[in-house]
Coordinates of C-alpha atoms in Angstrom, one line a residue:
Chain A
M1 CA 35.2 -0.8 343.2
N2 CA 35.7 -3.5 341.1
K3 CA 39.7 -5.4 340.9
E4 CA 41.4 -6.7 339.0
I5 CA 44.4 -9.3 340.7
W6 CA 47.6 -10.2 338.4
F7 CA 49.7 -12.5 340.2
K8 CA 53.2 -12.0 339.1
N9 CA 54.1 -15.5 338.9
E10 CA 57.7 -15.8 340.0
T11 CA 58.0 -20.4 340.3
T12 CA 58.5 -20.7 337.0
N13 CA 62.8 -19.0 337.8
P14 CA 65.2 -22.2 336.9
T15 CA 65.3 -23.3 340.7
G16 CA 61.4 -22.5 341.7
S17 CA 61.8 -19.6 343.2
F18 CA 61.4 -15.4 343.4
K19 CA 65.9 -16.8 344.0
D20 CA 67.3 -16.5 340.7
R21 CA 66.7 -13.0 340.1
G22 CA 69.6 -12.0 343.3
S23 CA 71.6 -15.3 342.7
S24 CA 72.0 -14.3 339.0
V25 CA 74.1 -10.1 340.4
E26 CA 75.2 -12.0 343.5
I27 CA 76.9 -14.8 341.9
T28 CA 78.5 -12.7 338.7
K29 CA 79.6 -10.1 340.8
A30 CA 81.4 -13.5 343.8
L31 CA 82.7 -13.8 340.5
E32 CA 84.7 -10.7 339.8
L33 CA 85.6 -10.4 343.1
G34 CA 87.5 -13.0 342.6
A35 CA 86.1 -15.7 345.5
T36 CA 86.0 -19.1 344.2
R37 CA 84.5 -20.0 347.6
L38 CA 80.9 -19.2 349.0
V39 CA 79.2 -20.0 352.1
C40 CA 75.0 -19.0 353.0
A41 CA 72.6 -19.2 355.3
T42 CA 69.0 -19.8 353.7
T43 CA 65.4 -21.4 355.1
G44 CA 65.5 -23.8 351.8
N45 CA 65.0 -21.3 348.7
M46 CA 68.3 -19.0 348.4
G47 CA 70.3 -21.9 349.7
A48 CA 69.2 -23.7 346.5
S49 CA 69.8 -20.7 344.3
V50 CA 72.8 -20.1 345.7
A51 CA 73.9 -23.4 345.1
A52 CA 72.2 -23.9 341.7
Y53 CA 74.4 -20.7 340.2
S54 CA 77.7 -21.4 341.8
A55 CA 77.6 -24.5 340.1
R56 CA 77.4 -23.5 337.0
A57 CA 79.9 -20.3 337.5
K58 CA 82.7 -23.9 339.1
L59 CA 82.0 -21.6 342.5
S60 CA 81.9 -24.2 346.2
V61 CA 79.3 -23.2 348.2
K62 CA 78.4 -24.6 352.2
I63 CA 75.1 -23.6 353.1
F64 CA 73.7 -23.7 356.7
I65 CA 70.4 -24.7 357.0
P66 CA 67.7 -25.2 359.4
S67 CA 67.3 -28.7 360.1
D68 CA 63.5 -29.0 359.7
T69 CA 63.9 -27.8 356.4
P70 CA 61.6 -30.1 353.6
R71 CA 63.7 -32.2 352.5
H72 CA 63.0 -31.2 348.9
K73 CA 64.5 -28.6 349.0
L74 CA 68.0 -30.5 351.0
M75 CA 68.3 -32.9 348.1
Q76 CA 67.8 -29.5 345.5
I77 CA 70.6 -27.9 346.9
S78 CA 72.7 -31.2 347.3
V79 CA 72.1 -31.8 343.4
H80 CA 74.2 -29.0 343.1
G81 CA 77.1 -30.0 344.5
A82 CA 76.8 -27.7 347.9
K83 CA 78.0 -28.7 351.6
I84 CA 74.9 -28.8 353.8
I85 CA 75.2 -27.7 357.2
K86 CA 71.9 -27.9 359.4
T87 CA 71.6 -25.8 362.0
K88 CA 69.3 -25.3 365.1
D89 CA 66.8 -22.2 362.8
Y90 CA 67.6 -19.7 360.4
T91 CA 69.5 -17.3 362.9
T92 CA 71.5 -19.4 364.1
A93 CA 72.4 -19.8 360.4
S94 CA 72.8 -16.3 359.9
A95 CA 75.1 -16.5 362.7
S96 CA 77.0 -19.5 361.3
A97 CA 77.4 -17.7 357.9
E98 CA 78.8 -14.8 359.4
R99 CA 81.0 -16.3 361.2
L100 CA 82.7 -18.1 358.5
A101 CA 82.4 -14.7 356.1
K102 CA 84.8 -12.6 359.2
T103 CA 86.9 -15.4 358.2
G104 CA 88.5 -14.1 355.0
Y105 CA 88.1 -17.6 353.1
Y106 CA 84.4 -17.7 351.8
Y107 CA 82.2 -14.9 350.0
L108 CA 79.1 -14.2 352.0
A109 CA 75.8 -14.3 349.9
G110 CA 72.7 -14.0 350.7
D111 CA 69.8 -11.0 351.5
Y112 CA 73.2 -7.8 350.9
P113 CA 73.2 -5.4 348.8
Y114 CA 74.2 -7.1 345.2
R115 CA 71.5 -9.9 345.8
G116 CA 68.8 -6.3 346.4
E117 CA 70.1 -5.2 342.9
G118 CA 69.2 -8.5 341.0
Q119 CA 65.6 -8.8 342.9
K120 CA 65.1 -5.0 341.6
S121 CA 64.9 -6.5 338.2
I122 CA 60.8 -7.8 340.2
G123 CA 60.2 -4.3 340.4
F124 CA 61.4 -3.3 336.7
E125 CA 59.0 -5.9 335.4
I126 CA 56.2 -4.8 337.2
A127 CA 56.4 -1.1 336.2
D128 CA 57.6 -2.6 332.0
Q129 CA 54.9 -5.2 332.2
F130 CA 52.3 -1.9 332.4
H131 CA 54.2 0.6 330.7
F132 CA 54.6 2.4 333.2
K133 CA 51.9 3.2 334.7
L134 CA 52.1 1.4 338.5
P135 CA 48.7 -0.4 339.6
D136 CA 48.1 0.6 342.5
A137 CA 49.1 -1.8 345.3
I138 CA 51.8 -4.2 345.5
V139 CA 51.6 -6.8 348.1
M140 CA 54.0 -9.1 349.2
P141 CA 55.3 -11.6 351.4
I142 CA 58.6 -10.5 354.5
G143 CA 61.0 -13.3 355.4
N144 CA 64.0 -10.6 355.5
G145 CA 62.7 -8.0 354.5
T146 CA 65.2 -7.7 351.1
L147 CA 62.1 -8.8 348.1
M148 CA 60.7 -5.6 349.5
W149 CA 63.4 -3.2 349.5
A150 CA 64.5 -4.2 345.8
V151 CA 60.7 -3.9 344.4
Y152 CA 60.9 -0.5 346.1
K153 CA 64.2 1.3 345.5
A154 CA 63.6 0.4 341.7
L155 CA 60.9 1.4 341.9
H156 CA 62.1 4.5 343.6
E157 CA 65.1 5.3 340.7
L158 CA 61.9 4.9 338.3
S159 CA 60.6 7.4 339.9
I160 CA 63.7 9.8 340.5
V161 CA 64.5 9.3 336.6
G162 CA 60.4 10.1 336.0
L163 CA 59.7 7.6 333.6
I164 CA 56.5 6.8 336.4
Q165 CA 54.7 9.2 338.2
R166 CA 54.5 7.3 341.5
I167 CA 55.6 3.9 343.5
P168 CA 52.6 2.4 344.5
K169 CA 51.6 1.4 348.1
L170 CA 53.6 -2.1 348.6
I171 CA 52.4 -4.0 351.1
G172 CA 54.1 -6.8 353.2
V173 CA 52.7 -9.7 354.4
Q174 CA 53.7 -12.2 357.2
A175 CA 52.6 -15.5 359.4
A176 CA 51.1 -14.7 362.3
G177 CA 54.0 -16.9 363.6
C178 CA 57.6 -14.9 362.0
A179 CA 55.7 -11.5 361.9
P180 CA 58.4 -9.6 364.3
I181 CA 58.3 -6.8 360.8
V182 CA 54.3 -6.5 361.5
H183 CA 54.5 -5.7 364.8
A184 CA 56.7 -3.0 364.5
F185 CA 54.4 -1.8 362.4
E186 CA 52.2 -1.5 364.0
A187 CA 53.4 -0.3 367.1
G188 CA 55.4 3.0 365.1
I189 CA 58.8 1.5 365.2
D190 CA 60.7 2.4 362.2
G191 CA 63.9 -0.3 362.6
I192 CA 66.3 2.5 362.3
H193 CA 65.0 4.6 365.8
E194 CA 64.1 1.5 367.5
P195 CA 64.9 -1.5 367.0
I196 CA 62.5 -4.4 366.0
K197 CA 61.7 -7.5 368.1
P198 CA 63.1 -10.0 366.7
V199 CA 60.8 -14.0 368.2
K200 CA 60.5 -17.3 368.2
P201 CA 59.7 -18.4 364.4
R202 CA 56.7 -21.0 364.2
T203 CA 55.1 -21.5 360.9
I204 CA 54.4 -23.6 358.0
A205 CA 55.5 -21.2 355.5
S206 CA 59.4 -22.0 355.7
A207 CA 60.6 -20.4 353.5
I208 CA 59.5 -16.7 355.1
E209 CA 60.9 -18.3 358.7
V210 CA 62.6 -15.4 359.6
G211 CA 62.8 -14.2 363.1
N212 CA 64.8 -11.6 362.9
P213 CA 64.7 -9.9 359.1
I214 CA 68.8 -8.5 357.8
D215 CA 66.5 -6.1 356.0
G216 CA 63.2 -5.2 358.7
P217 CA 64.2 -1.2 359.4
K218 CA 64.7 -1.3 355.6
A219 CA 61.3 -2.9 354.4
L220 CA 59.7 -1.1 356.6
T221 CA 60.7 2.5 355.3
A222 CA 59.3 1.0 351.8
I223 CA 56.3 0.2 353.5
N224 CA 55.8 3.7 356.0
R225 CA 57.4 5.8 352.5
T226 CA 54.7 4.4 350.0
G227 CA 51.7 4.4 352.0
G228 CA 50.7 0.6 352.5
F229 CA 51.3 -1.5 355.4
A230 CA 51.8 -4.8 356.9
L231 CA 49.3 -7.5 357.5
A232 CA 49.7 -11.1 359.3
V233 CA 48.0 -13.9 357.7
S234 CA 47.2 -17.5 359.7
D235 CA 48.6 -20.9 358.6
R236 CA 45.6 -21.8 357.8
E237 CA 44.6 -18.8 356.0
I238 CA 48.1 -19.6 353.3
L239 CA 46.8 -23.0 352.9
A240 CA 43.9 -22.2 351.3
A241 CA 44.9 -19.4 349.0
R242 CA 48.1 -21.9 348.1
N243 CA 44.4 -24.3 347.6
L244 CA 42.6 -21.1 346.0
L245 CA 45.9 -20.4 343.5
G246 CA 45.6 -23.8 342.4
R247 CA 42.5 -23.4 340.9
E248 CA 43.6 -20.9 338.6
G249 CA 46.3 -22.9 337.7
I250 CA 49.4 -21.7 340.1
Y251 CA 51.1 -24.2 341.7
A252 CA 53.2 -21.6 344.7
E253 CA 54.5 -22.8 347.5
S254 CA 53.2 -22.2 351.5
G255 CA 54.3 -19.5 351.2
G256 CA 54.7 -18.2 347.9
A257 CA 51.0 -18.3 349.1
A258 CA 51.2 -15.9 351.8
A259 CA 50.4 -13.0 349.8
T260 CA 46.9 -13.6 348.0
A261 CA 46.3 -14.8 351.4
G262 CA 47.6 -11.4 352.7
L263 CA 45.4 -9.9 349.5
I264 CA 42.4 -12.0 350.6
A265 CA 42.9 -10.8 354.7
A266 CA 43.0 -7.0 353.8
M267 CA 39.9 -6.7 351.5
K268 CA 37.9 -8.6 354.6
N269 CA 39.7 -6.0 357.5
P270 CA 37.2 -2.9 357.0
K271 CA 40.4 -0.9 358.7
F272 CA 42.8 -2.4 354.9
A273 CA 40.1 -2.8 352.6
K274 CA 39.0 1.4 353.5
Q275 CA 43.1 1.6 352.6
L276 CA 42.1 -0.4 349.1
N277 CA 38.7 1.7 348.7
E278 CA 40.0 2.9 345.5
A279 CA 42.9 0.3 344.5
K280 CA 42.3 -0.7 340.3
E281 CA 45.1 -3.0 339.8
I282 CA 47.2 -4.4 342.7
V283 CA 49.5 -7.0 341.7
V284 CA 49.8 -10.1 344.4
L285 CA 53.9 -12.3 344.4
V286 CA 53.9 -15.5 344.2
T287 CA 57.7 -15.9 345.1
G288 CA 58.5 -19.8 345.5
H289 CA 56.6 -23.7 343.1
G290 CA 54.1 -25.9 345.1
L291 CA 56.6 -28.9 344.4
K292 CA 59.1 -27.0 346.1
G293 CA 56.8 -28.6 349.4
Chain B
M1 CA 85.8 -34.1 316.7
N2 CA 85.5 -31.5 319.4
K3 CA 81.2 -31.0 320.5
E4 CA 79.1 -28.5 321.2
I5 CA 77.0 -29.7 323.8
W6 CA 73.8 -27.7 324.2
F7 CA 70.7 -28.3 326.8
K8 CA 67.0 -27.1 326.1
N9 CA 65.5 -26.5 329.6
E10 CA 61.8 -27.5 330.3
T11 CA 61.9 -27.8 333.7
T12 CA 61.3 -24.4 333.8
N13 CA 57.4 -24.6 332.1
P14 CA 54.7 -23.8 334.0
T15 CA 54.3 -27.4 335.9
G16 CA 57.6 -28.4 335.6
S17 CA 57.3 -30.3 332.0
F18 CA 57.5 -30.7 328.5
K19 CA 54.0 -30.7 328.9
D20 CA 52.9 -27.8 329.1
R21 CA 53.2 -27.2 325.8
G22 CA 50.8 -30.0 324.6
S23 CA 48.2 -29.4 327.8
S24 CA 47.5 -25.3 326.1
V25 CA 47.0 -26.8 322.1
E26 CA 45.3 -29.5 323.9
I27 CA 43.0 -27.2 327.2
T28 CA 42.2 -25.3 324.5
K29 CA 40.9 -27.2 321.9
A30 CA 38.8 -28.8 324.4
L31 CA 37.0 -25.5 325.2
E32 CA 36.5 -24.8 321.9
L33 CA 35.2 -28.1 321.3
G34 CA 32.6 -27.8 324.8
A35 CA 34.3 -30.3 326.4
T36 CA 33.0 -29.8 330.8
R37 CA 34.7 -32.5 331.9
L38 CA 38.1 -33.3 330.7
V39 CA 39.7 -37.6 331.4
C40 CA 43.5 -38.1 331.4
A41 CA 46.1 -41.1 332.2
T42 CA 49.7 -40.0 333.2
T43 CA 52.5 -41.3 334.5
G44 CA 52.4 -37.9 336.9
N45 CA 53.8 -35.2 334.9
M46 CA 50.5 -34.9 332.0
G47 CA 48.5 -34.9 335.3
A48 CA 49.5 -32.5 336.9
S49 CA 49.8 -30.2 333.0
V50 CA 45.7 -30.6 331.9
A51 CA 45.1 -30.6 336.0
A52 CA 46.5 -26.6 335.9
Y53 CA 45.3 -25.9 332.5
S54 CA 41.9 -27.2 333.3
A55 CA 42.3 -25.6 336.5
R56 CA 42.0 -22.0 334.8
A57 CA 40.2 -23.5 331.9
K58 CA 37.8 -24.0 335.5
L59 CA 37.0 -27.6 333.4
S60 CA 36.8 -30.2 335.5
V61 CA 39.2 -33.6 335.2
K62 CA 39.3 -36.8 336.7
I63 CA 42.5 -37.9 336.8
F64 CA 44.3 -41.8 336.4
I65 CA 47.4 -43.1 337.7
P66 CA 49.4 -45.2 338.9
S67 CA 49.5 -45.6 342.2
D68 CA 53.7 -45.8 343.2
T69 CA 53.9 -42.6 341.6
P70 CA 55.2 -40.5 343.7
R71 CA 54.0 -38.4 345.9
H72 CA 54.7 -35.0 345.3
K73 CA 52.9 -35.2 341.8
L74 CA 50.0 -36.3 343.3
M75 CA 49.5 -32.9 345.8
Q76 CA 50.7 -31.5 342.3
I77 CA 47.8 -32.8 340.7
S78 CA 45.2 -32.1 343.8
V79 CA 45.9 -29.0 344.2
H80 CA 45.0 -28.0 341.0
G81 CA 41.6 -29.4 341.1
A82 CA 41.7 -32.9 339.1
K83 CA 40.0 -36.2 341.0
I84 CA 42.5 -38.9 341.7
I85 CA 42.2 -42.4 340.6
K86 CA 45.5 -45.1 342.0
T87 CA 45.1 -47.9 339.1
K88 CA 47.9 -50.7 339.0
D89 CA 50.2 -49.4 336.9
Y90 CA 50.5 -46.6 333.5
T91 CA 48.6 -49.4 330.4
T92 CA 45.8 -50.0 333.5
A93 CA 45.6 -46.4 333.3
S94 CA 45.4 -45.3 329.7
A95 CA 43.2 -48.2 329.9
S96 CA 40.8 -47.1 331.9
A97 CA 40.4 -43.3 330.4
E98 CA 40.5 -44.6 327.1
R99 CA 37.1 -46.3 328.1
L100 CA 35.8 -43.5 330.4
A101 CA 35.7 -40.8 327.0
K102 CA 34.4 -44.2 324.8
T103 CA 31.2 -42.9 327.5
G104 CA 31.0 -39.5 324.8
Y105 CA 30.9 -38.1 328.2
Y106 CA 34.1 -36.6 328.7
Y107 CA 37.0 -35.2 326.2
L108 CA 40.5 -37.2 326.2
A109 CA 43.3 -35.7 327.4
G110 CA 46.8 -37.1 327.1
D111 CA 49.6 -38.6 324.3
Y112 CA 46.8 -37.5 321.3
P113 CA 46.8 -35.3 317.8
Y114 CA 47.1 -31.9 319.1
R115 CA 49.3 -31.8 322.5
G116 CA 51.7 -33.6 319.9
E117 CA 50.1 -30.0 318.2
G118 CA 51.3 -28.8 321.1
Q119 CA 55.2 -30.5 322.0
K120 CA 56.0 -28.8 317.7
S121 CA 57.2 -25.9 320.0
I122 CA 60.2 -27.9 321.3
G123 CA 61.4 -28.6 317.0
F124 CA 60.0 -24.8 315.9
E125 CA 61.8 -23.2 319.2
I126 CA 65.0 -25.5 318.1
A127 CA 65.0 -23.9 315.0
D128 CA 64.3 -20.6 316.0
Q129 CA 67.3 -20.6 319.0
F130 CA 70.4 -21.6 316.0
H131 CA 68.9 -18.8 314.0
F132 CA 67.4 -22.0 311.7
K133 CA 71.2 -23.7 311.0
L134 CA 69.5 -26.7 312.9
P135 CA 72.6 -28.6 314.8
D136 CA 73.6 -32.4 313.7
A137 CA 71.1 -34.5 316.4
I138 CA 68.8 -33.9 318.6
V139 CA 68.5 -36.2 321.8
M140 CA 65.6 -36.6 324.0
P141 CA 63.5 -39.2 326.0
I142 CA 60.9 -41.7 324.6
G143 CA 57.6 -42.6 326.9
N144 CA 54.3 -42.2 324.8
G145 CA 57.1 -41.6 321.8
T146 CA 54.3 -38.3 321.2
L147 CA 57.2 -35.7 322.2
M148 CA 60.2 -37.6 319.5
W149 CA 56.9 -38.0 316.8
A150 CA 56.4 -33.8 317.2
V151 CA 59.7 -32.9 317.1
Y152 CA 60.0 -34.4 313.9
K153 CA 57.0 -33.8 312.8
A154 CA 57.7 -29.4 313.8
L155 CA 61.3 -29.9 312.0
H156 CA 59.6 -31.8 308.4
E157 CA 56.9 -29.0 308.6
L158 CA 60.0 -26.1 308.6
S159 CA 61.7 -28.4 305.6
I160 CA 59.2 -28.4 303.1
V161 CA 58.1 -25.0 303.0
G162 CA 62.5 -24.8 302.7
L163 CA 63.2 -22.7 305.9
I164 CA 65.8 -25.6 306.7
Q165 CA 67.3 -27.8 304.8
R166 CA 68.2 -31.1 306.4
I167 CA 67.1 -32.5 310.0
P168 CA 68.7 -33.7 312.3
K169 CA 69.3 -37.0 313.9
L170 CA 66.7 -37.7 316.9
I171 CA 67.6 -40.0 319.5
G172 CA 65.4 -41.7 321.6
V173 CA 66.8 -42.2 325.0
Q174 CA 64.5 -44.8 327.5
A175 CA 65.2 -46.4 330.4
A176 CA 66.7 -50.5 330.2
G177 CA 63.9 -51.6 332.7
C178 CA 61.2 -49.9 329.5
A179 CA 62.3 -50.2 326.3
P180 CA 59.9 -51.6 324.0
I181 CA 60.5 -49.5 321.5
V182 CA 64.5 -50.2 322.1
H183 CA 64.1 -53.9 321.7
A184 CA 62.6 -52.7 318.3
F185 CA 64.3 -50.8 317.0
E186 CA 67.9 -53.3 317.6
A187 CA 65.0 -55.6 315.4
G188 CA 64.2 -53.6 312.9
I189 CA 60.4 -53.8 314.0
D190 CA 58.6 -50.2 313.3
G191 CA 55.2 -50.8 314.8
I192 CA 53.1 -50.5 311.8
H193 CA 53.6 -53.5 309.4
E194 CA 54.5 -55.6 312.5
P195 CA 53.8 -54.5 315.9
I196 CA 56.3 -53.0 318.8
K197 CA 56.5 -56.0 321.9
P198 CA 55.3 -53.8 325.1
V199 CA 56.9 -54.7 328.5
K200 CA 56.3 -54.6 331.8
P201 CA 58.0 -52.1 333.3
R202 CA 60.5 -51.4 335.6
T203 CA 62.4 -48.1 336.3
I204 CA 63.1 -45.4 338.5
A205 CA 62.1 -42.4 335.8
S206 CA 57.6 -42.7 336.5
A207 CA 57.5 -40.2 333.9
I208 CA 59.2 -42.6 331.6
E209 CA 57.3 -46.0 331.9
V210 CA 55.4 -46.2 329.9
G211 CA 55.1 -50.6 328.6
N212 CA 53.4 -49.7 325.8
P213 CA 53.6 -46.3 324.3
I214 CA 51.1 -45.1 322.4
D215 CA 53.3 -43.7 319.5
G216 CA 55.8 -45.9 319.8
P217 CA 55.3 -46.5 315.8
K218 CA 55.1 -42.6 315.1
A219 CA 58.5 -42.9 317.4
L220 CA 60.0 -45.2 315.3
T221 CA 59.4 -43.4 312.1
A222 CA 60.8 -40.2 312.6
I223 CA 64.3 -41.9 314.5
N224 CA 64.8 -44.2 310.9
R225 CA 63.8 -40.8 308.5
T226 CA 66.7 -38.7 310.0
G227 CA 69.2 -41.2 310.2
G228 CA 69.0 -41.7 314.0
F229 CA 69.0 -44.1 317.0
A230 CA 67.6 -44.9 320.1
L231 CA 69.4 -46.6 323.4
A232 CA 68.8 -47.5 326.8
V233 CA 70.4 -46.5 329.3
S234 CA 70.0 -48.3 333.0
D235 CA 69.6 -46.2 336.0
R236 CA 72.3 -45.6 337.5
E237 CA 73.6 -43.4 334.8
I238 CA 70.2 -41.7 335.0
L239 CA 71.8 -40.8 338.7
A240 CA 74.6 -40.1 337.3
A241 CA 73.4 -37.8 334.5
R242 CA 71.2 -36.2 337.0
N243 CA 74.3 -35.2 339.1
L244 CA 76.4 -34.5 336.0
L245 CA 73.7 -31.8 335.0
G246 CA 72.8 -30.7 338.7
R247 CA 76.6 -29.5 339.0
E248 CA 76.1 -27.6 336.1
G249 CA 73.5 -25.5 337.5
I250 CA 70.3 -27.7 335.9
Y251 CA 68.2 -29.6 339.0
A252 CA 65.8 -32.8 336.7
E253 CA 63.8 -35.4 337.4
S254 CA 65.6 -39.1 336.2
G255 CA 63.2 -38.9 333.4
G256 CA 64.1 -35.8 332.2
A257 CA 68.1 -37.2 333.0
A258 CA 67.2 -39.7 331.1
A259 CA 68.2 -37.7 327.7
T260 CA 71.6 -36.7 329.4
A261 CA 72.5 -40.2 329.7
G262 CA 71.7 -42.0 326.9
L263 CA 74.2 -39.0 324.9
I264 CA 76.9 -39.9 327.5
A265 CA 76.3 -44.1 326.5
A266 CA 76.4 -43.4 323.2
M267 CA 79.9 -41.5 323.4
K268 CA 81.3 -44.5 325.3
N269 CA 79.7 -46.6 322.7
P270 CA 81.7 -47.4 319.6
K271 CA 78.5 -48.3 317.6
F272 CA 76.2 -45.3 318.5
A273 CA 80.0 -42.9 318.8
K274 CA 80.2 -43.4 314.8
Q275 CA 77.5 -42.6 313.9
L276 CA 78.4 -39.1 316.0
N277 CA 81.4 -38.9 314.7
E278 CA 81.4 -35.6 312.4
A279 CA 78.6 -34.0 314.6
K280 CA 79.2 -30.9 316.1
E281 CA 77.0 -29.8 317.8
I282 CA 74.0 -31.5 320.1
V283 CA 70.8 -30.3 321.6
V284 CA 69.7 -32.6 324.5
L285 CA 66.1 -32.5 325.7
V286 CA 65.9 -32.1 329.8
T287 CA 62.1 -32.4 330.2
G288 CA 61.0 -31.9 333.9
H289 CA 62.2 -30.2 336.9
G290 CA 64.0 -33.0 339.8
L291 CA 61.7 -30.9 342.0
K292 CA 59.5 -33.9 340.4
G293 CA 61.1 -36.0 343.0

């Protein structure tokens, strides 16, 4: 069946990634709660976004970030005045940020509930832009799983109040070198009754290089409840998708092109293609700008 | 007198700079005229924008670009599928593009009139966003001068039809190492009766590193007719302005921060500060994203 593929282009947010939607709510909330100092772990995009919005709010920020993060992302964070502390990997960064927050002197920014409330606007906008007749599937990358959960929560809320009749299949894409949620999905693990096994990540898609996803259980719940699926793509497939998007006029970073790579891979794989047989309209999220490196 | 400073943030355009406004009109026009091949000279941003919009329109593109252009800008252009030809500097790039266009096989994209019609939307938007009660001054960087002319043309047209009562002072900023229009302004040369003297450019602000501006005479006309002025800023002042914008939450490339540097320098210089004495509201254009390098 012929399909219409729509790209939801998140590359034109102020700091170049979808993270700004969450930062707008999270930093507003931090201000309301009287915070003056923030701490945040990041693979790069979250840190740039938190640093930019905190600069505007005149809050001081400490960023924990893997030492192999692209130089361009470090520069972006530091121009916004945040203090950068390099760590071995994202898992270490995350643990360091949470430890500092526990001293009581820092507001912990990152993939936590207030941010999710901001990210929900992607789901609301898709509903709005499709005039509340939703597409059949939405494909997105998974890092911490917060985006997937937020889109699900937004659509679930719209369905509760009767504004939409059904929720699209939610399809999650990870890099083959960092696919803890895909492994869990394939093994039938839901992360709640049986934990998701962390992995040691290795992929060029640094934006989704999260070996131990905070919101993994929630992302799995969203995928399972909507009859979606999770699949992994190779770095080579991600780069090919990035070039393909470029030829359509959209410049995505590797992590930002992962969902596109995932849809292409799914259509070639009979197991997944079958589940998309009846799909007429599919939305693919492009989450970060190619200039991010 | 206390002043309100507004930043018009052009960094969130699809390819990260204000050029997209012009490309949208120019590439549409190229399609309408039946072009299949385009050629374009660029310091980087124009090329990325033309390449992206042409990719979407399925047109093939050749880009002439100075060999010292930041690597990130070259990558952006090539992901959009354009062919890159490196040249000594922008003046050479410009001459090569025009020579190729004269063969009759290529549509010449760049700082030409159709593009100017697209760039006019910045002027229209400022009028719209100020509810047709315009600010006292608009500060912008000058490369080829096309932007300055386009903003003037937009506001002039609005004044002809009576939608606005007066046109703000237009203030042009160049890097001290590449300031042919500032020199001409100071010498009272208008570019029409007496030519603007080209310079050999040397500045970190590569986006405005144009030694022989195509629309220099038009930019000078816009400045003189609105009672504005032109001034040069050092690379050091540009970098300081870039950091200052970062602390406000906006990440600009060097050329994109030049107008901010110019306003700061103007306020410190009695000659210019006097001309802004009565100004209550000033708009400053931030023309390109910091991720551009």
